[in-house]
Amino acid sequence: LLARGEAAACVRRCHLRWVIVCHGSSGLTYTSWRWVAKVAALGYGALVPDSFAHARALGLRRREPAQLPVGEALASRYWAGNIAYETPCGWNAAEGGYPLCYSTDVDSVVADPEGWTEFYERIFLLRQRELDYLVSHLPAFIRGDARFILLGQSEGGMVAARYHHPALEERLDGRVIAAWSCEHNYYVGSAVAAGLCGGRCRRSTPVLNIIGSEDEFFGARNFSKASRIAASSSMRGRFSNLRRSSWRQPLEGHCLAALRRGGLSPASAAVVLRGAGHDTSLTHDNTVRDLLSEFLAAPTRFAQGGSLSLPLLCRRRASQLFECDEDGAAEGVSETEAGLVHATYHFPPRLPLPPEEGRANLASKDEGLPRVVRAAHNEAAMVPMPGSSTPLASWPPLLLPPLCLLLVVAAGLSR
């Protein structure tokens, strides 16, 4: 990656397409960081609004920033778990007492679905206002004719799917929705919110949805949090009213239905990665990089014959729906510096892999789970969620000043 001064000089002289990356619920960690690294390595500019950079006095959510490495020291940290923060973020006083830090607990959501619906909607409103400020105050080094892609992972994927701003929409070349299924589940308050932009998206703007078949949060399998919550007998009783009637079983685990309801461009596609969990980089990193590279280069042609990777690596299951096998399914696995395990790549990422820290021949203990051991990274950095007894009145109102710190990650890398 380029040092800060070199990056600034590069973006001033280069005509870049910019990717706005919306990180997941733990911030710029794990696979959210790897999305940014892939974008930069492919030669695009990455703008990453950090939802954990809010001032302490706001009392919303915050993680103290770490000193980021630069140059090769940063490039070698592709598989890092956390390079951006010094502290976690939690509800208890020892971890800041920030109410908008969370880790979804199935029992808590089932016990108080209305309260959690309101909670998650506040999360979206927070992220929406952050993006509103970014769009209205783009850095001066971004040219007035620059084009954008909106990319989001997990919580950020939900944001990328729902977010709409007229000024951005007219400059938006595409959306990448990762690890989010665009379905009316526990994470959104209505069927309209589960769709794309509340029906306000420009229909010609292509969308690429990438999600694992074994996603622990929003997948269709019966062990995902979305499936377990929706299948709960108490949940079915609570959601018998009309407003919740679109909570249905079984879930599909991808955005195809939302793409079709929105009448979006035929260049759009939903790609299900067979065997992948919430962090798809552990099993399908090469496939995802290929798909991302092609989509960023030519979004309007991606699913209409412009992608070489879709027919080569994936199978068409329906119009605009594809399923891709695991990278190197017959190969061994390697451990990352964060203790996670990923497929061993003969053709590694453009950012170099760190030295291997060990190998293991790991097999799944549970039927249907992928062979690669996955850590629930959204939970690892968070404290356990308190029970539903925490009163909603204790949550602060979402009153944000015009402040949103940006992390501009290096762009314009040589290949």
Short mmCIF file of C-alpha atoms in Angstrom, two decimals:
data_model
loop_
_atom_site.label_atom_id
_atom_site.label_comp_id
_atom_site.label_asym_id
_atom_site.label_seq_id
_atom_site.Cartn_x
_atom_site.Cartn_y
_atom_site.Cartn_z
CA LEU A 1 0.00 0.00 0.00
CA LEU A 2 1.10 3.54 -0.63
CA ALA A 3 2.30 5.81 2.12
CA ARG A 4 -0.05 8.67 2.96
CA GLY A 5 1.78 11.36 0.96
CA GLU A 6 2.14 9.12 -2.09
CA ALA A 7 -1.54 8.20 -1.92
CA ALA A 8 -2.58 11.85 -1.77
CA ALA A 9 -0.44 12.66 -4.82
CA CYS A 10 -1.87 9.66 -6.64
CA VAL A 11 -5.51 10.55 -6.12
CA ARG A 12 -4.90 14.12 -7.26
CA ARG A 13 -3.53 13.03 -10.62
CA CYS A 14 -5.51 9.82 -11.20
CA HIS A 15 -9.06 9.54 -12.48
CA LEU A 16 -10.29 6.98 -9.97
CA ARG A 17 -13.58 5.29 -9.43
CA TRP A 18 -14.22 5.39 -5.70
CA VAL A 19 -15.68 2.62 -3.57
CA ILE A 20 -17.49 3.68 -0.40
CA VAL A 21 -17.01 0.75 1.98
CA CYS A 22 -19.50 0.29 4.83
CA HIS A 23 -17.93 -1.95 7.46
CA GLY A 24 -19.70 -4.50 9.65
CA SER A 25 -20.90 -4.20 13.23
CA SER A 26 -17.43 -4.49 14.79
CA GLY A 27 -15.87 -1.84 12.55
CA LEU A 28 -12.94 -2.10 10.16
CA THR A 29 -11.95 -5.59 11.29
CA TYR A 30 -11.61 -9.08 9.82
CA THR A 31 -13.38 -9.40 6.48
CA SER A 32 -14.43 -5.72 6.40
CA TRP A 33 -10.72 -4.85 6.35
CA ARG A 34 -10.12 -7.46 3.64
CA TRP A 35 -12.81 -5.90 1.44
CA VAL A 36 -10.98 -2.58 1.70
CA ALA A 37 -7.65 -4.25 0.92
CA LYS A 38 -9.11 -5.95 -2.14
CA VAL A 39 -10.59 -2.70 -3.43
CA ALA A 40 -7.27 -0.87 -3.03
CA ALA A 41 -5.26 -3.72 -4.54
CA LEU A 42 -7.50 -3.66 -7.62
CA GLY A 43 -6.60 -0.03 -8.19
CA TYR A 44 -9.67 1.79 -6.87
CA GLY A 45 -9.98 4.42 -4.19
CA ALA A 46 -11.61 3.31 -0.94
CA LEU A 47 -13.55 5.70 1.29
CA VAL A 48 -14.36 4.10 4.64
CA PRO A 49 -16.57 6.09 7.01
CA ASP A 50 -15.69 4.77 10.46
CA SER A 51 -18.83 4.37 12.55
CA PHE A 52 -16.65 3.90 15.64
CA ALA A 53 -14.94 7.29 15.31
CA HIS A 54 -17.72 9.28 16.99
CA ALA A 55 -16.77 11.60 19.82
CA ARG A 56 -16.95 10.08 23.29
CA ALA A 57 -19.32 12.81 24.40
CA LEU A 58 -22.01 11.63 21.98
CA GLY A 59 -22.28 8.37 23.91
CA LEU A 60 -23.23 6.36 20.82
CA ARG A 61 -20.39 4.00 19.97
CA ARG A 62 -16.65 4.35 19.76
CA ARG A 63 -13.44 2.33 19.55
CA GLU A 64 -10.17 4.08 20.27
CA PRO A 65 -8.11 4.19 17.07
CA ALA A 66 -4.81 2.40 16.62
CA GLN A 67 -1.82 3.78 14.74
CA LEU A 68 -2.15 2.21 11.31
CA PRO A 69 0.98 0.74 9.73
CA VAL A 70 1.95 1.97 6.27
CA GLY A 71 3.63 0.53 3.21
CA GLU A 72 4.63 -3.11 3.32
CA ALA A 73 3.88 -3.28 7.04
CA LEU A 74 0.22 -2.74 6.18
CA ALA A 75 0.24 -4.84 3.02
CA SER A 76 1.42 -7.88 4.98
CA ARG A 77 -1.56 -7.67 7.35
CA TYR A 78 -4.18 -8.88 4.89
CA TRP A 79 -5.34 -11.65 7.23
CA ALA A 80 -5.25 -9.51 10.35
CA GLY A 81 -8.21 -9.57 12.72
CA ASN A 82 -7.95 -5.97 13.86
CA ILE A 83 -5.48 -3.28 12.81
CA ALA A 84 -7.70 -0.24 13.26
CA TYR A 85 -8.59 -0.11 16.97
CA GLU A 86 -6.98 -0.24 20.38
CA THR A 87 -10.16 -0.96 22.34
CA PRO A 88 -13.37 -2.97 22.01
CA CYS A 89 -16.81 -1.41 22.24
CA GLY A 90 -19.45 -2.63 24.62
CA TRP A 91 -22.42 -1.82 26.77
CA ASN A 92 -20.61 -2.17 30.10
CA ALA A 93 -18.61 0.66 31.65
CA ALA A 94 -15.28 -1.14 31.26
CA GLU A 95 -15.70 -1.09 27.48
CA GLY A 96 -17.08 2.39 27.14
CA GLY A 97 -20.75 1.91 28.01
CA TYR A 98 -21.76 2.64 24.42
CA PRO A 99 -25.35 1.52 23.73
CA LEU A 100 -25.04 1.12 19.96
CA CYS A 101 -22.36 -1.56 20.22
CA TYR A 102 -23.98 -4.98 20.08
CA SER A 103 -23.79 -8.65 19.29
CA THR A 104 -27.07 -10.28 18.36
CA ASP A 105 -28.32 -12.79 20.91
CA VAL A 106 -31.19 -14.99 19.67
CA ASP A 107 -32.89 -15.38 23.07
CA SER A 108 -32.84 -11.64 23.70
CA VAL A 109 -34.40 -10.86 20.32
CA VAL A 110 -37.10 -13.49 20.78
CA ALA A 111 -37.90 -12.13 24.25
CA ASP A 112 -38.31 -8.54 23.03
CA PRO A 113 -38.69 -8.40 19.23
CA GLU A 114 -40.27 -4.96 19.14
CA GLY A 115 -37.49 -3.47 21.24
CA TRP A 116 -34.79 -5.03 19.10
CA THR A 117 -36.54 -3.90 15.91
CA GLU A 118 -36.30 -0.35 17.23
CA PHE A 119 -32.68 -0.91 18.25
CA TYR A 120 -31.59 -2.13 14.81
CA GLU A 121 -33.46 0.71 13.15
CA ARG A 122 -31.43 3.12 15.27
CA ILE A 123 -28.29 1.42 14.01
CA PHE A 124 -29.40 2.05 10.43
CA LEU A 125 -30.27 5.68 11.18
CA LEU A 126 -26.80 6.18 12.65
CA ARG A 127 -25.11 4.74 9.57
CA GLN A 128 -27.47 6.66 7.27
CA ARG A 129 -26.53 9.98 8.85
CA GLU A 130 -22.85 9.15 8.63
CA LEU A 131 -23.20 8.51 4.89
CA ASP A 132 -25.34 11.63 4.46
CA TYR A 133 -22.50 13.69 5.88
CA LEU A 134 -19.91 11.95 3.72
CA VAL A 135 -21.91 12.49 0.54
CA SER A 136 -22.44 16.15 1.42
CA HIS A 137 -18.79 16.75 2.37
CA LEU A 138 -16.70 14.69 -0.01
CA PRO A 139 -12.95 15.24 0.39
CA ALA A 140 -11.53 17.94 -1.87
CA PHE A 141 -9.21 15.51 -3.64
CA ILE A 142 -12.19 13.64 -5.15
CA ARG A 143 -12.89 15.06 -8.59
CA GLY A 144 -16.31 16.47 -9.35
CA ASP A 145 -16.86 13.93 -12.12
CA ALA A 146 -15.76 10.92 -10.03
CA ARG A 147 -18.00 7.87 -10.03
CA PHE A 148 -18.80 5.65 -7.04
CA ILE A 149 -19.60 2.09 -6.02
CA LEU A 150 -21.31 1.50 -2.65
CA LEU A 151 -20.07 -1.67 -0.93
CA GLY A 152 -21.12 -3.05 2.45
CA GLN A 153 -20.40 -6.11 4.61
CA SER A 154 -22.93 -7.53 7.12
CA GLU A 155 -24.36 -4.52 9.00
CA GLY A 156 -22.73 -2.46 6.28
CA GLY A 157 -24.34 -4.68 3.63
CA MET A 158 -27.75 -3.86 5.07
CA VAL A 159 -26.79 -0.17 4.93
CA ALA A 160 -25.53 -0.41 1.34
CA ALA A 161 -28.78 -2.08 0.32
CA ARG A 162 -31.06 0.47 2.03
CA TYR A 163 -29.16 3.73 1.67
CA HIS A 164 -30.37 6.36 -0.78
CA HIS A 165 -29.15 9.90 -1.35
CA PRO A 166 -30.11 11.77 -4.53
CA ALA A 167 -26.65 13.31 -4.92
CA LEU A 168 -24.98 9.89 -4.66
CA GLU A 169 -27.55 8.04 -6.75
CA GLU A 170 -26.78 10.10 -9.85
CA ARG A 171 -23.06 9.27 -9.52
CA LEU A 172 -23.48 5.64 -8.45
CA ASP A 173 -22.30 2.92 -10.83
CA GLY A 174 -23.27 -0.05 -8.66
CA ARG A 175 -23.80 -1.62 -5.25
CA VAL A 176 -22.05 -4.61 -3.70
CA ILE A 177 -24.08 -6.16 -0.88
CA ALA A 178 -22.04 -8.73 1.05
CA ALA A 179 -23.19 -11.02 3.89
CA TRP A 180 -26.73 -9.60 3.87
CA SER A 181 -29.81 -11.28 2.38
CA CYS A 182 -32.18 -8.30 1.73
CA GLU A 183 -34.98 -10.22 3.49
CA HIS A 184 -37.47 -9.15 6.13
CA ASN A 185 -35.90 -10.77 9.15
CA TYR A 186 -35.03 -9.66 12.68
CA TYR A 187 -32.57 -7.05 11.39
CA VAL A 188 -35.04 -4.75 9.61
CA GLY A 189 -38.37 -3.37 10.72
CA SER A 190 -40.49 -3.88 7.60
CA ALA A 191 -40.66 -5.58 4.23
CA VAL A 192 -40.04 -2.21 2.57
CA ALA A 193 -36.88 -1.72 4.63
CA ALA A 194 -35.71 -5.17 3.60
CA GLY A 195 -35.79 -4.14 -0.05
CA LEU A 196 -33.39 -1.94 -1.95
CA CYS A 197 -33.48 1.79 -1.16
CA GLY A 198 -37.14 1.62 -0.21
CA GLY A 199 -37.94 1.49 -3.93
CA ARG A 200 -36.02 4.70 -4.66
CA CYS A 201 -32.97 3.14 -6.33
CA ARG A 202 -32.29 3.94 -9.94
CA ARG A 203 -33.31 0.71 -11.64
CA SER A 204 -30.45 0.81 -14.12
CA THR A 205 -27.83 0.67 -11.34
CA PRO A 206 -26.48 -2.92 -11.10
CA VAL A 207 -26.27 -4.77 -7.79
CA LEU A 208 -23.94 -7.63 -6.88
CA ASN A 209 -25.03 -9.63 -3.83
CA ILE A 210 -22.45 -12.04 -2.36
CA ILE A 211 -23.39 -14.23 0.59
CA GLY A 212 -22.36 -17.60 2.02
CA SER A 213 -24.75 -20.53 1.98
CA GLU A 214 -23.83 -21.18 5.63
CA ASP A 215 -24.00 -17.56 6.79
CA GLU A 216 -24.45 -17.72 10.57
CA PHE A 217 -26.53 -14.56 10.72
CA PHE A 218 -28.68 -14.17 7.61
CA GLY A 219 -28.40 -17.49 5.79
CA ALA A 220 -31.31 -19.80 4.97
CA ARG A 221 -29.98 -22.77 6.94
CA ASN A 222 -31.80 -23.61 10.16
CA PHE A 223 -28.81 -22.74 12.37
CA SER A 224 -28.58 -19.08 11.24
CA LYS A 225 -29.76 -16.46 13.69
CA ALA A 226 -32.36 -15.20 11.23
CA SER A 227 -33.80 -18.68 10.79
CA ARG A 228 -33.77 -19.50 14.51
CA ILE A 229 -35.50 -16.24 15.43
CA ALA A 230 -38.10 -16.56 12.67
CA ALA A 231 -38.82 -20.18 13.59
CA SER A 232 -39.38 -19.42 17.26
CA SER A 233 -42.95 -20.21 18.35
CA SER A 234 -43.08 -17.09 20.49
CA MET A 235 -41.83 -15.03 17.56
CA ARG A 236 -44.54 -16.36 15.27
CA GLY A 237 -47.11 -15.34 17.85
CA ARG A 238 -45.66 -11.87 18.28
CA PHE A 239 -45.44 -11.32 14.54
CA SER A 240 -48.95 -12.43 13.66
CA ASN A 241 -49.95 -8.83 12.91
CA LEU A 242 -49.97 -7.44 9.39
CA ARG A 243 -46.81 -5.37 9.79
CA ARG A 244 -44.76 -8.51 10.48
CA SER A 245 -46.61 -10.86 8.12
CA SER A 246 -43.73 -10.93 5.65
CA TRP A 247 -41.54 -12.75 8.17
CA ARG A 248 -41.74 -16.08 6.46
CA GLN A 249 -40.16 -19.50 6.48
CA PRO A 250 -38.10 -20.70 4.84
CA LEU A 251 -35.73 -17.83 4.22
CA GLU A 252 -33.94 -17.79 0.89
CA GLY A 253 -30.64 -16.47 2.22
CA HIS A 254 -29.87 -14.06 -0.64
CA CYS A 255 -31.09 -10.87 -2.34
CA LEU A 256 -32.59 -12.32 -5.53
CA ALA A 257 -36.21 -11.68 -4.52
CA ALA A 258 -35.39 -8.08 -3.61
CA LEU A 259 -33.61 -7.57 -6.95
CA ARG A 260 -36.65 -8.84 -8.82
CA ARG A 261 -39.15 -6.84 -6.76
CA GLY A 262 -37.14 -3.72 -7.45
CA GLY A 263 -37.08 -4.41 -11.18
CA LEU A 264 -33.35 -3.74 -11.16
CA SER A 265 -30.90 -4.02 -14.02
CA PRO A 266 -30.49 -7.51 -15.55
CA ALA A 267 -26.77 -6.94 -14.97
CA SER A 268 -27.48 -7.49 -11.25
CA ALA A 269 -26.80 -10.86 -9.67
CA ALA A 270 -27.08 -12.75 -6.40
CA VAL A 271 -24.12 -15.07 -5.83
CA VAL A 272 -24.31 -17.75 -3.14
CA LEU A 273 -20.94 -19.14 -2.08
CA ARG A 274 -21.42 -22.80 -1.27
CA GLY A 275 -19.96 -23.69 2.13
CA ALA A 276 -19.07 -20.12 3.10
CA GLY A 277 -20.00 -18.52 6.38
CA HIS A 278 -20.38 -14.86 7.28
CA ASP A 279 -16.71 -14.23 6.50
CA THR A 280 -16.56 -15.45 2.92
CA SER A 281 -12.84 -14.69 2.63
CA LEU A 282 -11.98 -17.82 4.60
CA THR A 283 -13.35 -20.12 1.91
CA HIS A 284 -13.89 -18.14 -1.29
CA ASP A 285 -11.41 -15.25 -1.28
CA ASN A 286 -10.08 -15.84 -4.79
CA THR A 287 -13.58 -16.26 -6.22
CA VAL A 288 -14.80 -13.10 -4.49
CA ARG A 289 -11.79 -11.13 -5.71
CA ASP A 290 -12.43 -12.25 -9.28
CA LEU A 291 -16.12 -11.34 -9.08
CA LEU A 292 -15.35 -7.99 -7.44
CA SER A 293 -12.70 -7.14 -10.03
CA GLU A 294 -15.10 -7.77 -12.91
CA PHE A 295 -18.01 -5.95 -11.30
CA LEU A 296 -15.97 -2.85 -10.45
CA ALA A 297 -14.53 -2.74 -13.96
CA ALA A 298 -17.84 -3.07 -15.83
CA PRO A 299 -20.91 -3.17 -13.56
CA THR A 300 -23.47 -2.89 -16.35
CA ARG A 301 -22.07 -5.92 -18.18
CA PHE A 302 -21.34 -8.12 -15.19
CA ALA A 303 -24.23 -10.62 -15.33
CA GLN A 304 -24.89 -10.19 -19.06
CA GLY A 305 -21.87 -11.96 -20.45
CA GLY A 306 -19.29 -9.50 -19.11
CA SER A 307 -18.09 -11.81 -16.34
CA LEU A 308 -15.70 -14.65 -17.16
CA SER A 309 -15.73 -15.86 -13.56
CA LEU A 310 -19.46 -16.57 -13.28
CA PRO A 311 -19.54 -19.28 -15.99
CA LEU A 312 -16.09 -20.55 -15.07
CA LEU A 313 -16.43 -20.80 -11.28
CA CYS A 314 -20.19 -20.83 -10.67
CA ARG A 315 -23.43 -22.49 -11.73
CA ARG A 316 -26.55 -20.63 -12.74
CA ARG A 317 -29.42 -21.72 -10.47
CA ALA A 318 -31.98 -19.28 -11.85
CA SER A 319 -32.01 -16.06 -13.78
CA GLN A 320 -29.59 -13.74 -11.92
CA LEU A 321 -28.87 -16.40 -9.25
CA PHE A 322 -25.50 -18.19 -9.15
CA GLU A 323 -23.83 -20.70 -6.83
CA CYS A 324 -20.04 -21.00 -6.56
CA ASP A 325 -17.98 -23.78 -5.00
CA GLU A 326 -15.26 -23.30 -2.42
CA ASP A 327 -11.79 -22.18 -3.46
CA GLY A 328 -9.46 -25.18 -3.54
CA ALA A 329 -11.94 -27.50 -1.84
CA ALA A 330 -9.43 -30.38 -2.01
CA GLU A 331 -6.61 -28.33 -0.52
CA GLY A 332 -5.43 -27.91 3.04
CA VAL A 333 -6.10 -24.98 5.31
CA SER A 334 -3.87 -22.38 6.93
CA GLU A 335 -4.16 -20.40 10.14
CA THR A 336 -4.17 -16.61 10.11
CA GLU A 337 -2.51 -14.35 12.64
CA ALA A 338 -5.93 -13.82 14.22
CA GLY A 339 -6.36 -17.54 14.81
CA LEU A 340 -8.90 -18.04 12.02
CA VAL A 341 -8.49 -20.67 9.33
CA HIS A 342 -8.66 -20.12 5.59
CA ALA A 343 -8.20 -22.17 2.45
CA THR A 344 -4.60 -22.43 1.27
CA TYR A 345 -4.24 -20.41 -1.92
CA HIS A 346 -1.89 -21.33 -4.74
CA PHE A 347 -2.70 -17.95 -6.27
CA PRO A 348 -2.61 -15.68 -3.23
CA PRO A 349 -4.24 -12.27 -2.87
CA ARG A 350 -2.50 -9.33 -4.53
CA LEU A 351 -1.67 -8.20 -1.04
CA PRO A 352 0.86 -10.79 0.21
CA LEU A 353 -0.14 -13.35 2.78
CA PRO A 354 1.66 -13.32 6.13
CA PRO A 355 3.81 -16.33 6.99
CA GLU A 356 1.72 -19.33 7.83
CA GLU A 357 1.32 -19.83 11.54
CA GLY A 358 0.41 -23.45 11.35
CA ARG A 359 -1.69 -25.96 9.49
CA ALA A 360 -4.50 -28.18 10.57
CA ASN A 361 -6.59 -30.85 8.98
CA LEU A 362 -9.95 -29.72 10.19
CA ALA A 363 -13.26 -31.43 9.63
CA SER A 364 -16.68 -30.15 10.42
CA LYS A 365 -18.27 -31.57 13.54
CA ASP A 366 -21.74 -30.48 12.51
CA GLU A 367 -23.54 -31.75 9.45
CA GLY A 368 -23.81 -29.09 6.79
CA LEU A 369 -21.19 -26.73 8.22
CA PRO A 370 -18.25 -25.89 5.96
CA ARG A 371 -14.92 -27.61 6.49
CA VAL A 372 -13.18 -24.37 7.39
CA VAL A 373 -13.48 -23.37 11.02
CA ARG A 374 -15.08 -19.94 11.30
CA ALA A 375 -15.00 -17.51 14.19
CA ALA A 376 -18.11 -15.43 14.77
CA HIS A 377 -16.07 -12.28 14.39
CA ASN A 378 -18.95 -9.93 14.99
CA GLU A 379 -19.24 -11.41 18.45
CA ALA A 380 -15.58 -11.84 19.23
CA ALA A 381 -14.92 -8.12 19.59
CA MET A 382 -18.09 -7.37 21.49
CA VAL A 383 -19.20 -8.03 25.03
CA PRO A 384 -22.14 -10.40 25.57
CA MET A 385 -25.42 -8.66 24.91
CA PRO A 386 -27.32 -7.74 28.05
CA GLY A 387 -30.81 -9.11 28.40
CA SER A 388 -33.87 -7.36 27.11
CA SER A 389 -34.51 -5.80 30.51
CA THR A 390 -32.37 -2.80 29.51
CA PRO A 391 -34.99 -0.05 29.10
CA LEU A 392 -35.30 1.63 25.73
CA ALA A 393 -35.50 4.95 27.57
CA SER A 394 -31.83 4.55 28.49
CA TRP A 395 -30.77 4.69 24.84
CA PRO A 396 -29.66 8.19 23.81
CA PRO A 397 -31.48 9.97 20.99
CA LEU A 398 -29.74 9.94 17.63
CA LEU A 399 -28.69 13.57 17.46
CA LEU A 400 -25.49 13.76 15.44
CA PRO A 401 -23.43 16.86 14.78
CA PRO A 402 -21.95 17.22 11.30
CA LEU A 403 -19.03 14.96 12.13
CA CYS A 404 -17.90 11.76 10.52
CA LEU A 405 -14.24 10.83 10.39
CA LEU A 406 -13.07 9.22 7.18
CA LEU A 407 -10.41 6.61 6.72
CA VAL A 408 -9.08 6.89 3.19
CA VAL A 409 -7.26 3.68 2.38
CA ALA A 410 -4.56 3.67 -0.27
CA ALA A 411 -5.63 3.70 -3.87
CA GLY A 412 -4.15 3.33 -7.33
CA LEU A 413 -1.86 0.40 -6.55
CA SER A 414 0.31 -1.03 -9.27
CA ARG A 415 -0.52 -4.59 -10.16
#
